[in-house]
Phi, psi and omega in degrees: 000314181298321180295321179295316180296319179296318180295322179295320180295316178298321180298317180294322180293340182288344177272137179292142177281130182258121179251138175289137177282143180250129181228151175271139180230108188254150181236131179302132187281068174292332179230179180296156179302322180297314180294318179298318181296318179301320184279322190259336179301318177300326178289319177296322176299319177298314180296319179299318180294321183285322185270333188082356175267172181240109178258126183258131180294132176222151169206194180221166183290336177202172185293317178302322177295317176302314181301316182293323179292323176294317178301325179275003180057040177285339184255133176290317179229142180217141173260111190227159182288165186302319180291319174307313184298314180303314182294310188279342169292316181285319186281314187232005170087019174300140185245135181295137179242312185203168176204169177293139182283146170047049185219138168239140180277136179230130176276159180221157166244125181252152176225164175302147183302326181267012181290147177272354181292129182234354180213162179297327180301332181283358176270003183302133175067022179254157171276125183241143183267135175221155182294312183193159182305321185257016171290114194298287186284334183272347185223303184299311183293312178298317179298319179298321179292320178298317178296317179302321181274001178073031180263110178287141181202166174243123180275131175240127186257127190240015167086334181204164176298315181299324178294323176301308184298319181294317181295320179289319180298326181274358176085010179286333175226148180284341181195163179197164183262146177203195173228158186301317184296314181288330176297318178290335181271347183290165186298140183304323182292335175275313183301321183293346180264003185236161171218156181273123179273321188206148181231138180280174168292167182265146178223165176307133188284189181304150180255140162266116187227151180249148180291164192305318185262019179294134184300135183297321181295323178291321178297319179296317179296319181295314179299315181299319180296317181293319180290332180295340180295335182296329185248002182256123180308319178295316179297320179298321179294320179295319178293322179300326182294337177252016179061037174259138175266000178157172177243144174224153176294152183224154173233161184304325184291347179299337182259022178295334178294324178284318178302324181293344178286344179051050180282154179215063185262321183285121176233154176085359178275147183278000000 
């Protein structure tokens, strides 16, 4: 009996031990870390189960901190806004993996529901709330339109989309920038106090991107897992929770519409 057990133990040791690879998966902090975790952790759990790898949820306290960490390639995978992707693809080699299906991102300017403001011109000489200087649809596009129309204003940065909505709803600012998806995702008690004053044109949405040296086999598994959500009832429910209508594969050239704007807002990134 002892000899049999010893032989069985030796036989088991002859097989290589397989360890799951651990990777960081970061999300741009459009909302609080708590809200992001509630929405995205179930999706990461789904991806972990499908890939056999271990993706750990990451975010940052604000958008500028997130930007610097992406610039430093601290994140293996990152969900970033379109302008972020153009910059960090060019600067440090992040590669497009996936994006939301059949979707264009649109920025908005919101005002209190009872506000008398009806046009962008009426924002002249006011302090306006934005998430961060390089928040693409929520900051760059609205600011650009105001400048184009010759509307003078002072930009105040409040760290997240939710902070914009909360500050405008409470009357601390007369208006602020956001995007339709995060506006729909914000708390009902805040949203009901706001209305959309203006909407931008549409552009390719946020990118799911991997850092330059991310293993190709892991990237393939990750992409396959994300795309599998489109046909899996469980996956569809998880996507619905983040207001996604589906996932599609992506390539770097998908963001040529953003690249064509020749923006130069991010400074100080490595």
